[in-house]
CSV table of N, CA and C in Angstrom, one decimal:
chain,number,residue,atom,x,y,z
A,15,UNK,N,-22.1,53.8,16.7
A,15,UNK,CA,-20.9,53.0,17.1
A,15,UNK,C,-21.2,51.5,16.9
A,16,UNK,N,-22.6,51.2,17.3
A,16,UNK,CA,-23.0,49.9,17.1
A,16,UNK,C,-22.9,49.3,15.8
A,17,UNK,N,-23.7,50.2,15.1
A,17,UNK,CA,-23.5,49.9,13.9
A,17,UNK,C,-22.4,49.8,12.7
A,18,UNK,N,-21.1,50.6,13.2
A,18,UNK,CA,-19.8,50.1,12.6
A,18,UNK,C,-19.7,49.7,13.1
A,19,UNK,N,-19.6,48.9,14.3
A,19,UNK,CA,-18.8,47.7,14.8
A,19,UNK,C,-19.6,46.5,14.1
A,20,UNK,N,-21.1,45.9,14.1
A,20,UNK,CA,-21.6,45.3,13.3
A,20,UNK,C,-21.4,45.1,12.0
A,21,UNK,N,-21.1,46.4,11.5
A,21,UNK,CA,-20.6,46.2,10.2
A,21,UNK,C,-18.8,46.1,9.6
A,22,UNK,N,-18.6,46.3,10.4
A,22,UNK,CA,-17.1,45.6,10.5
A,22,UNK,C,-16.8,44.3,11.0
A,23,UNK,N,-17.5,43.4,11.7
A,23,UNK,CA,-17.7,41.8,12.2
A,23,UNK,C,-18.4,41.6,10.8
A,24,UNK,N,-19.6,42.3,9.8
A,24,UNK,CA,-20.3,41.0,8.8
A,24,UNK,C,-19.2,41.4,7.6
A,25,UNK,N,-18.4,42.2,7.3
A,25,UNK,CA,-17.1,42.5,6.9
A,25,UNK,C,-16.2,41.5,6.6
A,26,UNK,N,-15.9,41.0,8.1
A,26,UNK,CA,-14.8,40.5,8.3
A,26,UNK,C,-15.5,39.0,7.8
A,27,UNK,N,-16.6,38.8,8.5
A,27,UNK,CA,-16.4,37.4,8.2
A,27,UNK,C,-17.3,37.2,6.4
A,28,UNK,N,-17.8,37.7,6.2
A,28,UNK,CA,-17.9,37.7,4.3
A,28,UNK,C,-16.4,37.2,4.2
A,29,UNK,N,-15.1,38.1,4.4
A,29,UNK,CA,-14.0,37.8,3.8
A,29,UNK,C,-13.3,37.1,4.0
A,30,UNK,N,-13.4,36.1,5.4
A,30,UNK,CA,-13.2,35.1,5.6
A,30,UNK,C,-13.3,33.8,5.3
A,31,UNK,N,-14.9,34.0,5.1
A,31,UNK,CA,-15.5,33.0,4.2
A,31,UNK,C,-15.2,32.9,2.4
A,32,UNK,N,-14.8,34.2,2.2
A,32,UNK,CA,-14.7,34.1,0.8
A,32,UNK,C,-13.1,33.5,0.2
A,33,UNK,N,-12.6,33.6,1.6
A,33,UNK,CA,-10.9,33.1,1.2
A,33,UNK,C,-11.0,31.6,1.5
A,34,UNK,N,-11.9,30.9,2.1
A,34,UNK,CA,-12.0,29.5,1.7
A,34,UNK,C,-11.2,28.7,3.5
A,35,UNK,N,-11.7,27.8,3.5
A,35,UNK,CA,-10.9,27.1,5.0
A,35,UNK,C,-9.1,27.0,4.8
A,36,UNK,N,-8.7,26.6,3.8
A,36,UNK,CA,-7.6,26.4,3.4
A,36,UNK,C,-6.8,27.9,2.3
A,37,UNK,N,-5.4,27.9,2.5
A,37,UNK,CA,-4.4,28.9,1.4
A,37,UNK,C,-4.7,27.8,0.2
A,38,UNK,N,-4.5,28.3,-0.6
A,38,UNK,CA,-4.4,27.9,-2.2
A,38,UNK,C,-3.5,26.8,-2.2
A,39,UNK,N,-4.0,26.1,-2.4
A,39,UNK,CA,-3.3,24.8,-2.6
A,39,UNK,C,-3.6,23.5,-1.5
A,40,UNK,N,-3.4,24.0,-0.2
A,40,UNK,CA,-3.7,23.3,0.3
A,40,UNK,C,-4.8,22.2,1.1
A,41,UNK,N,-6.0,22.7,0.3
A,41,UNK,CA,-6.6,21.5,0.8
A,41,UNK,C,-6.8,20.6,-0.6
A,42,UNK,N,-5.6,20.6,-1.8
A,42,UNK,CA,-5.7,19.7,-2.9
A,42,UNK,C,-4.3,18.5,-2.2
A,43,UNK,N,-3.4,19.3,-1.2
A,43,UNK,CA,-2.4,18.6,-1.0
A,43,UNK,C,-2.6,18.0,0.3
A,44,UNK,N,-3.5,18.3,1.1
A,44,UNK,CA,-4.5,17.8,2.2
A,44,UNK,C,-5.1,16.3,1.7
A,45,UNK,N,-6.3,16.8,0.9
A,45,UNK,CA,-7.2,15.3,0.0
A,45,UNK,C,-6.0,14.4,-0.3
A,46,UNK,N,-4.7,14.6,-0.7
A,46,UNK,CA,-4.0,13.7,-1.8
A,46,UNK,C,-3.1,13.1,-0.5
A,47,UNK,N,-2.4,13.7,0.7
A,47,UNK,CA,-2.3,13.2,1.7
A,47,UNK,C,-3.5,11.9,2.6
A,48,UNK,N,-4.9,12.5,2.2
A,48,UNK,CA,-5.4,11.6,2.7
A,48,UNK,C,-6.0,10.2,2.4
A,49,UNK,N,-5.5,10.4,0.7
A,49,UNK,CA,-5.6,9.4,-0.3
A,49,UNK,C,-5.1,8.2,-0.2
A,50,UNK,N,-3.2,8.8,0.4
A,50,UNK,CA,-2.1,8.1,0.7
A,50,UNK,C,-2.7,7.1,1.5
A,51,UNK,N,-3.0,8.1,2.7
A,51,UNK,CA,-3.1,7.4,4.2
A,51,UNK,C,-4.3,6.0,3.5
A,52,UNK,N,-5.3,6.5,3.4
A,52,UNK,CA,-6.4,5.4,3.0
A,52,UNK,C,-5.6,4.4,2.5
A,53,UNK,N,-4.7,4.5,1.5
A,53,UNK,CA,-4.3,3.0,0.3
A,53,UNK,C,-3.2,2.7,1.1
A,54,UNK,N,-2.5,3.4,2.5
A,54,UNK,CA,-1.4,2.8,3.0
A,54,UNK,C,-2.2,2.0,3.9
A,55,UNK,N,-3.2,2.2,4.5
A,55,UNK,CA,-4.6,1.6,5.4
A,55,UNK,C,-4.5,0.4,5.2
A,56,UNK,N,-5.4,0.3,3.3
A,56,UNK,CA,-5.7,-0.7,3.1
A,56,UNK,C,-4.3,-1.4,2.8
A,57,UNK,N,-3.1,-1.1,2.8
A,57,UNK,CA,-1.7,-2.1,2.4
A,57,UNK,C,-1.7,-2.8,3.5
A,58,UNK,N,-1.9,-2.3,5.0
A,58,UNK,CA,-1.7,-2.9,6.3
A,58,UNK,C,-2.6,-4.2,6.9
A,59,UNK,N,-4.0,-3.9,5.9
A,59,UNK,CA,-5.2,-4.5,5.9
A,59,UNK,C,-5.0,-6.0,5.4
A,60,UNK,N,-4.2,-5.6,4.4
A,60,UNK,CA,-4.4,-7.4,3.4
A,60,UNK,C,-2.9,-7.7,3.5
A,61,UNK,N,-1.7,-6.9,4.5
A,61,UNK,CA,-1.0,-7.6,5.3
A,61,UNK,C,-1.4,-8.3,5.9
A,62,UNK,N,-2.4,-8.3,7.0
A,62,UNK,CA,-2.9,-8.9,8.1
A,62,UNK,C,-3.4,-9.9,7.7
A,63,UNK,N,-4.3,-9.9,6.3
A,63,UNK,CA,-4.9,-11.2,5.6
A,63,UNK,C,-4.0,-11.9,5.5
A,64,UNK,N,-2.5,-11.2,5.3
A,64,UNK,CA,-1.8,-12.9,4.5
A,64,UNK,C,-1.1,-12.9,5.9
A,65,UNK,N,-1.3,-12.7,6.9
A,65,UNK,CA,-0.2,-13.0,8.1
A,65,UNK,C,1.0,-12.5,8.1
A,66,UNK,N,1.3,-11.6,7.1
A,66,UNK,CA,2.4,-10.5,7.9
A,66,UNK,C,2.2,-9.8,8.7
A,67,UNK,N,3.4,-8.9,9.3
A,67,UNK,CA,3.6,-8.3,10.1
A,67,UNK,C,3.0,-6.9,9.6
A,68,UNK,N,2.4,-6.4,10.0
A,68,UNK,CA,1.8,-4.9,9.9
A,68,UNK,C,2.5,-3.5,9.0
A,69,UNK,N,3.8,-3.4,9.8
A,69,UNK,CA,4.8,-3.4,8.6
A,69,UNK,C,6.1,-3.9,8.1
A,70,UNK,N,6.8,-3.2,7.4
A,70,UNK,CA,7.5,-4.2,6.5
A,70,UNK,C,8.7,-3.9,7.5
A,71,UNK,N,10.1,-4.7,7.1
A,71,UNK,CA,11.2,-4.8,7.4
A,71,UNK,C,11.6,-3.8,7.2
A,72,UNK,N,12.5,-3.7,8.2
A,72,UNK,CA,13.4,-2.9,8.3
A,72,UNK,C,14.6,-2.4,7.6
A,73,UNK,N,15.0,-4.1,7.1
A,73,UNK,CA,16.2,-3.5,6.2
A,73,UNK,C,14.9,-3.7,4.5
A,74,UNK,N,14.2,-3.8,4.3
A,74,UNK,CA,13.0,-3.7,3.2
A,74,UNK,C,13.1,-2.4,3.1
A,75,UNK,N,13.0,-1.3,4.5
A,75,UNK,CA,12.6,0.0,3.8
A,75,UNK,C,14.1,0.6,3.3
A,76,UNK,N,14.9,-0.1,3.6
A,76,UNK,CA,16.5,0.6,3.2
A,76,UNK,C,16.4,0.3,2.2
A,77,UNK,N,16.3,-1.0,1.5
A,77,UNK,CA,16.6,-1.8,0.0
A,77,UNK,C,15.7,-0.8,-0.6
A,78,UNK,N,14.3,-0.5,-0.6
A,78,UNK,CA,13.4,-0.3,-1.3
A,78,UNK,C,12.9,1.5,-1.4
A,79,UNK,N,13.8,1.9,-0.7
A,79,UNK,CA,13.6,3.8,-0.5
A,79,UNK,C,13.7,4.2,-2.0
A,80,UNK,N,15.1,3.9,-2.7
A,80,UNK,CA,15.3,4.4,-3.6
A,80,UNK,C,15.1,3.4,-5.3
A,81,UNK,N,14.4,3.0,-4.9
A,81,UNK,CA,13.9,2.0,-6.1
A,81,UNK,C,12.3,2.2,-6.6
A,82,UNK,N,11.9,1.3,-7.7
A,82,UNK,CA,10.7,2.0,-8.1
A,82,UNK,C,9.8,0.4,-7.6
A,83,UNK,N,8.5,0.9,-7.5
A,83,UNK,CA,7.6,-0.3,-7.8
A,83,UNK,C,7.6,-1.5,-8.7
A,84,UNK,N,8.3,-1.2,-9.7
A,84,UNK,CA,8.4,-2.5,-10.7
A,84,UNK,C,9.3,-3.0,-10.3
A,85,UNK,N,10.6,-2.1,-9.7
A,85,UNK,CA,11.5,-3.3,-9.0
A,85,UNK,C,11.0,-4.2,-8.3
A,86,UNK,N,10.1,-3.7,-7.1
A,86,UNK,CA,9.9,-4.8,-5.8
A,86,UNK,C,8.7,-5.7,-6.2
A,87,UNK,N,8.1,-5.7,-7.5
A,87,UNK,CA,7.3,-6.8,-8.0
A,87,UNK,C,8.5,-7.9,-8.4
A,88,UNK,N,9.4,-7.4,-8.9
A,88,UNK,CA,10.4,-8.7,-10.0
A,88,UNK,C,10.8,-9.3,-9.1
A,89,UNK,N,10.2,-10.2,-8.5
A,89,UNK,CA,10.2,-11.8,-7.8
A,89,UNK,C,10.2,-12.8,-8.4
A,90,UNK,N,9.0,-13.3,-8.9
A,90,UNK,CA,8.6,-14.4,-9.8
A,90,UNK,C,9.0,-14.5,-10.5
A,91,UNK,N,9.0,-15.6,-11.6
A,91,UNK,CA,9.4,-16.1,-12.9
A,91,UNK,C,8.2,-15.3,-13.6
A,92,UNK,N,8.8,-15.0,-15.2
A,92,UNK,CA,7.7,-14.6,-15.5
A,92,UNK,C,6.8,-15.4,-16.1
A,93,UNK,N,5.6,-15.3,-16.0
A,93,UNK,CA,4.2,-16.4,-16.5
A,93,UNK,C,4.1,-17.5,-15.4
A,94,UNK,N,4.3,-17.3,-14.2
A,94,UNK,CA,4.6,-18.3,-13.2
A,94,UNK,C,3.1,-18.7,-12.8
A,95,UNK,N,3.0,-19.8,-13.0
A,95,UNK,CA,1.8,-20.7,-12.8
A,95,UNK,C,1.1,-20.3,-11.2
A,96,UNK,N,0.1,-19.8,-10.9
A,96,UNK,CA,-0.2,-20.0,-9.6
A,96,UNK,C,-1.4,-20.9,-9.0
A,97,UNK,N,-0.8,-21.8,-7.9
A,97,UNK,CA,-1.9,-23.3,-7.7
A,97,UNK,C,-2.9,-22.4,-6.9
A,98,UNK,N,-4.0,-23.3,-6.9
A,98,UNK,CA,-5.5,-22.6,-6.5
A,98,UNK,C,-5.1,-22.5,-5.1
A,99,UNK,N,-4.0,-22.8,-3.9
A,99,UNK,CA,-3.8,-22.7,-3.0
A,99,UNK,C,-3.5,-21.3,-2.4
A,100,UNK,N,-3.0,-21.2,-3.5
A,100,UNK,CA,-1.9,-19.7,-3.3
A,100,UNK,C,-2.8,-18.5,-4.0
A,101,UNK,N,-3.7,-18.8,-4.7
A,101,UNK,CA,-4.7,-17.7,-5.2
A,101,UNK,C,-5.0,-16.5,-4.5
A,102,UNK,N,-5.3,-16.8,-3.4
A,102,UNK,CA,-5.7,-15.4,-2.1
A,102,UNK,C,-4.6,-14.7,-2.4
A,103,UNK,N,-3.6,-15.5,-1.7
A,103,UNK,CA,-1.9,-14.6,-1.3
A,103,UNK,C,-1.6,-13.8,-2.8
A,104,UNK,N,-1.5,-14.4,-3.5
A,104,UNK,CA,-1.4,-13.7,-4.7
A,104,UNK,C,-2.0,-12.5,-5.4
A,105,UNK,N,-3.9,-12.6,-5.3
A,105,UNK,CA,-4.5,-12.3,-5.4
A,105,UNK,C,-4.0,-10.4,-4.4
A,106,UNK,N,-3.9,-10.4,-3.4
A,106,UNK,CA,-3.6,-10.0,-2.5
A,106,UNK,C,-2.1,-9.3,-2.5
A,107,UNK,N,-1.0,-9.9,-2.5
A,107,UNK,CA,0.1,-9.4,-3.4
A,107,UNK,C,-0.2,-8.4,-4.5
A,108,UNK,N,-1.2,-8.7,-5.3
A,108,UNK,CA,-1.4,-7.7,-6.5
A,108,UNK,C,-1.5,-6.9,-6.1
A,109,UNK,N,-3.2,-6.5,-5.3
A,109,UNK,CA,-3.3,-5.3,-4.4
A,109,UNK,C,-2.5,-4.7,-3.6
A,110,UNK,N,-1.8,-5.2,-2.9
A,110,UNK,CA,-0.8,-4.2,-2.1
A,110,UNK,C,0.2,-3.4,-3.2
A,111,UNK,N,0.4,-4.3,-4.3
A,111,UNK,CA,1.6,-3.4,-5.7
A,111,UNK,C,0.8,-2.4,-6.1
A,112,UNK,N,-0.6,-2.8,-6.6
A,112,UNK,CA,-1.4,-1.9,-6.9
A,112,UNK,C,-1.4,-0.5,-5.9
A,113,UNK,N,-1.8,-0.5,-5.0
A,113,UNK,CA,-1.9,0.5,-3.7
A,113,UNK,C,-0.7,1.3,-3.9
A,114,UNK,N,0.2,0.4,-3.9
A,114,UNK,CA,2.2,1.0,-4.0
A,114,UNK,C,2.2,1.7,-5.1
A,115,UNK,N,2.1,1.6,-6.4
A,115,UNK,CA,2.1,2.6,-7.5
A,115,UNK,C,1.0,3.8,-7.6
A,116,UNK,N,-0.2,3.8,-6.8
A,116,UNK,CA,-0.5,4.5,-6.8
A,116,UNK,C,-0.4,6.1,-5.6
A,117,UNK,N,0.3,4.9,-4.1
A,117,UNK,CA,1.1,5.8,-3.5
A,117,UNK,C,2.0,6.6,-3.8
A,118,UNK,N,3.2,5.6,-4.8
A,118,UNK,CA,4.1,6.7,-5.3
A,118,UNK,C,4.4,7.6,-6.0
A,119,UNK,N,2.7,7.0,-6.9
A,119,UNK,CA,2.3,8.7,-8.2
A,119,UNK,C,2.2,9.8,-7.6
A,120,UNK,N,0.9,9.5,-6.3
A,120,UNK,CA,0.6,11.0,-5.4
A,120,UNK,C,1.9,11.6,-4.8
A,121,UNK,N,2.9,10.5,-3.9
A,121,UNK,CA,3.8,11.0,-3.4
A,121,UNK,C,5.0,12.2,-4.3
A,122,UNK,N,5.0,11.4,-5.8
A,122,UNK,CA,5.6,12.2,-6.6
A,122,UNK,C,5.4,13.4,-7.2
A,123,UNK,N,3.9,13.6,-7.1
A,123,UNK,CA,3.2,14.8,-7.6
A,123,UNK,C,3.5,15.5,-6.0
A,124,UNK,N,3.2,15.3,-5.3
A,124,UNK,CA,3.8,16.4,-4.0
A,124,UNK,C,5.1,16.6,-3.5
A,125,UNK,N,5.7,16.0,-4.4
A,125,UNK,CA,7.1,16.5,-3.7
A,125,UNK,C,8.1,16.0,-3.1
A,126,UNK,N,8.9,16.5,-2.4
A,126,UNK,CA,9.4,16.5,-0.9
A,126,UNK,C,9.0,15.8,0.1
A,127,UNK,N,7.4,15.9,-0.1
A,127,UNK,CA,6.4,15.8,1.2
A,127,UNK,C,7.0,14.5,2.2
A,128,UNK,N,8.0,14.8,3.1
A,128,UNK,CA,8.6,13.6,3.9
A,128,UNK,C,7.6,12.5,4.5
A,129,UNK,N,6.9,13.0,4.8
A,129,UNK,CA,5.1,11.7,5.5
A,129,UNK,C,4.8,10.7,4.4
A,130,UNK,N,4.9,11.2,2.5
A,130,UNK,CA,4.1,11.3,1.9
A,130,UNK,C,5.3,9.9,1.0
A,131,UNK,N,7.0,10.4,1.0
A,131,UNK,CA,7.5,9.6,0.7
A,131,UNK,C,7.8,8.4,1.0
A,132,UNK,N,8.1,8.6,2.7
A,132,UNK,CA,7.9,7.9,3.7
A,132,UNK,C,6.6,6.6,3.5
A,133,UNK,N,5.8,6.6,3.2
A,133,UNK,CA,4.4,5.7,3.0
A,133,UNK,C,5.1,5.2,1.3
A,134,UNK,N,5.8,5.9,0.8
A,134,UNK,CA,6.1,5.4,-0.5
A,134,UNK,C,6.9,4.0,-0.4
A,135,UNK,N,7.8,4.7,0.2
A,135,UNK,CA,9.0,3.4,0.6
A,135,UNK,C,8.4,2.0,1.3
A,136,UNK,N,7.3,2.6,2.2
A,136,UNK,CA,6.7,1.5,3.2
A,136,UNK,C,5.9,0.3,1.9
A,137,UNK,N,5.1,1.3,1.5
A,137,UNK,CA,4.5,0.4,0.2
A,137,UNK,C,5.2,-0.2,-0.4
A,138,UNK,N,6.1,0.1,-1.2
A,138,UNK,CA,7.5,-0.4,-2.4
A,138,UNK,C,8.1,-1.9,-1.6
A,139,UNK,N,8.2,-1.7,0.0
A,139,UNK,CA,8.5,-2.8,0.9
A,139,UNK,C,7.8,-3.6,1.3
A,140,UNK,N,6.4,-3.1,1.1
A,140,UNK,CA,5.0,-3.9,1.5
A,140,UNK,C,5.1,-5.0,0.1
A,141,UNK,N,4.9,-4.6,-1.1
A,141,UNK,CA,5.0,-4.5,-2.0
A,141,UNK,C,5.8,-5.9,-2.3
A,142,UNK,N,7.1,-5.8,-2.4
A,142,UNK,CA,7.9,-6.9,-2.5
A,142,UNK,C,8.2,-8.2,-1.3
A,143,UNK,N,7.7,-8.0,0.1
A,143,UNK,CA,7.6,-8.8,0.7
A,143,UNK,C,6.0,-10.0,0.7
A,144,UNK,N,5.1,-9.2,-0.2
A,144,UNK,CA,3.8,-9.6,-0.5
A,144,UNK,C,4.5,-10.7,-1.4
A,145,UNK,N,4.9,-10.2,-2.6
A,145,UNK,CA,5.3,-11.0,-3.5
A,145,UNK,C,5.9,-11.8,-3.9
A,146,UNK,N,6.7,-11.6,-2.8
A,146,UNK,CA,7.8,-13.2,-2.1
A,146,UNK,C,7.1,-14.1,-1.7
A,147,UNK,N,5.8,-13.4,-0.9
A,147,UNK,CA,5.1,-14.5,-0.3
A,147,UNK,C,4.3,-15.8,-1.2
A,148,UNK,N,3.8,-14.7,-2.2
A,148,UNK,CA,3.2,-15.1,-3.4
A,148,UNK,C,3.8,-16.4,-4.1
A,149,UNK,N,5.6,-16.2,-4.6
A,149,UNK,CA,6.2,-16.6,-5.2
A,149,UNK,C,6.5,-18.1,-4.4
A,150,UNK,N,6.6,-17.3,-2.9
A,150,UNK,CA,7.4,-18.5,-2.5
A,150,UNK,C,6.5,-20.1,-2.0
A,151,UNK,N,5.0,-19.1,-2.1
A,151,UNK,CA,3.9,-20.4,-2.2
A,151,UNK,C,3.7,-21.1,-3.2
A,152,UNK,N,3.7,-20.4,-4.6
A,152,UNK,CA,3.6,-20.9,-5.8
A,152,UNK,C,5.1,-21.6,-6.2
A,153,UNK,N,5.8,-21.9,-5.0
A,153,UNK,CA,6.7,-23.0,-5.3
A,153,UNK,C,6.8,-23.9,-5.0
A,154,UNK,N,6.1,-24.1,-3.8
A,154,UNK,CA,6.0,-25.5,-3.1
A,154,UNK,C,5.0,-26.3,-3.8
A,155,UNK,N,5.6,-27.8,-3.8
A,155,UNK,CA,5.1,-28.5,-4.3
A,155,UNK,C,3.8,-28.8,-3.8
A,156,UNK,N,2.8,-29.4,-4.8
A,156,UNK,CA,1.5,-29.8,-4.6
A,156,UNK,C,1.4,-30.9,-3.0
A,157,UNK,N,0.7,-30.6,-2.4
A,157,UNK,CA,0.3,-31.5,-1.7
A,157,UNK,C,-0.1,-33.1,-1.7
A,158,UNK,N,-0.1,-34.1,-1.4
A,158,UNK,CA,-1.1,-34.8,-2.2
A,158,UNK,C,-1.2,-36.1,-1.3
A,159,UNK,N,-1.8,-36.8,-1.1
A,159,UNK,CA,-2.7,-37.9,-0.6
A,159,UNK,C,-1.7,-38.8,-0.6
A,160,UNK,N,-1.0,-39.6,0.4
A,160,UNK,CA,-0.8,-40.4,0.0
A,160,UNK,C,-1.0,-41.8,-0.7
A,161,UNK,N,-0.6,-42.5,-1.3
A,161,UNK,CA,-1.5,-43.6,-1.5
A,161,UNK,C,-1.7,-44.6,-0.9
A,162,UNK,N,-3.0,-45.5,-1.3
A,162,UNK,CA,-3.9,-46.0,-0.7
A,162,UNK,C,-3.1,-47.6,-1.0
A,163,UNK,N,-2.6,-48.0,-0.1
A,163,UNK,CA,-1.7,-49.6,0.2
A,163,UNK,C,-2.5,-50.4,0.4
A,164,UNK,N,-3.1,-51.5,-0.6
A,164,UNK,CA,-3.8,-52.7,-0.3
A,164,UNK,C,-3.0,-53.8,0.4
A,165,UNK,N,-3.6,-54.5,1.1
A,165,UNK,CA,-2.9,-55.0,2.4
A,165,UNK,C,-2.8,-56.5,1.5
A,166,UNK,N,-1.4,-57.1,1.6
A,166,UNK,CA,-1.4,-58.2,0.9
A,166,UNK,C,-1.6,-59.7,1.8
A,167,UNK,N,-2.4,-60.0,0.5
A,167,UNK,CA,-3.4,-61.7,1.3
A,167,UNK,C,-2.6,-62.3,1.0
A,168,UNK,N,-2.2,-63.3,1.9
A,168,UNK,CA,-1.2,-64.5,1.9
A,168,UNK,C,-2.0,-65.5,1.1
């Protein structure tokens, strides 16, 4: 008796083990969920760097649900000059677009996945309020010294 019972527990778990921790599919849609999360991470990350708010606006995620990533880049002029001031912010803008197109590819390859589109939208919003920021530095005029008034000798 001992011995089918033993042999029915190394049974069971051989075939447990051989069906894998995850059903079929799921721990490829697990990893690509946790891909999202990472690059939504890092979107909130170099928010912080440029002094936004963690996340985006509110009416941002309305405007930006059903639009694509190239939309919420078209800010700027195109070929728009950027002064060494604004280099970071900009620099920084790119990466969060970056992050955002590649959110929306995974999101798109899974679906439905509401968590998954959800982080799409937020990026797309991340996304275009980055590059307002960008734009709207690379508008202001240069700084500059004033000048130096020699004092007049009577």
């Amino acid at each position: 008796m001992k011995g089918v019972l033993a042999g029915l527990l190394l049974v069971g778990l051989v075939l447990s083990c051989a069906r894998g921790p995850f059903p079929h599919g799921e721990g490829d849609r697990i990893a690509k969920m946790n891909e999202v999360t990472a690059l939504w991470t890092q979107i909130r990350q170099f928010r912080a760097e440029m002094n936004l708010p963690l996340e985006p606006s509110s009416s941002m995620l309305v405007e930006f649900k059903n639009k694509s990533v190239k939309d919420a880049q078209r800010v700027c002029a195109d070929n728009h000059a950027v002064p060494k001031p604004c280099e970071d912010t900009c620099t920084l803008s790119g990466h969060i677009c970056d992050n955002a197109d590649l959110i929306c590819k995974i999101a798109d390859e899974l679906g439905e996945n509401d968590r998954a589109q959800e982080k799409c939208t937020s990026a797309k919003a991340s996304c275009r309020e980055a590059k307002q920021r960008c734009c709207n530095c690379s508008a202001k005029p240069p700084v500059t010294e004033p000048p130096v008034v020699e004092p007049v000798k009577p």
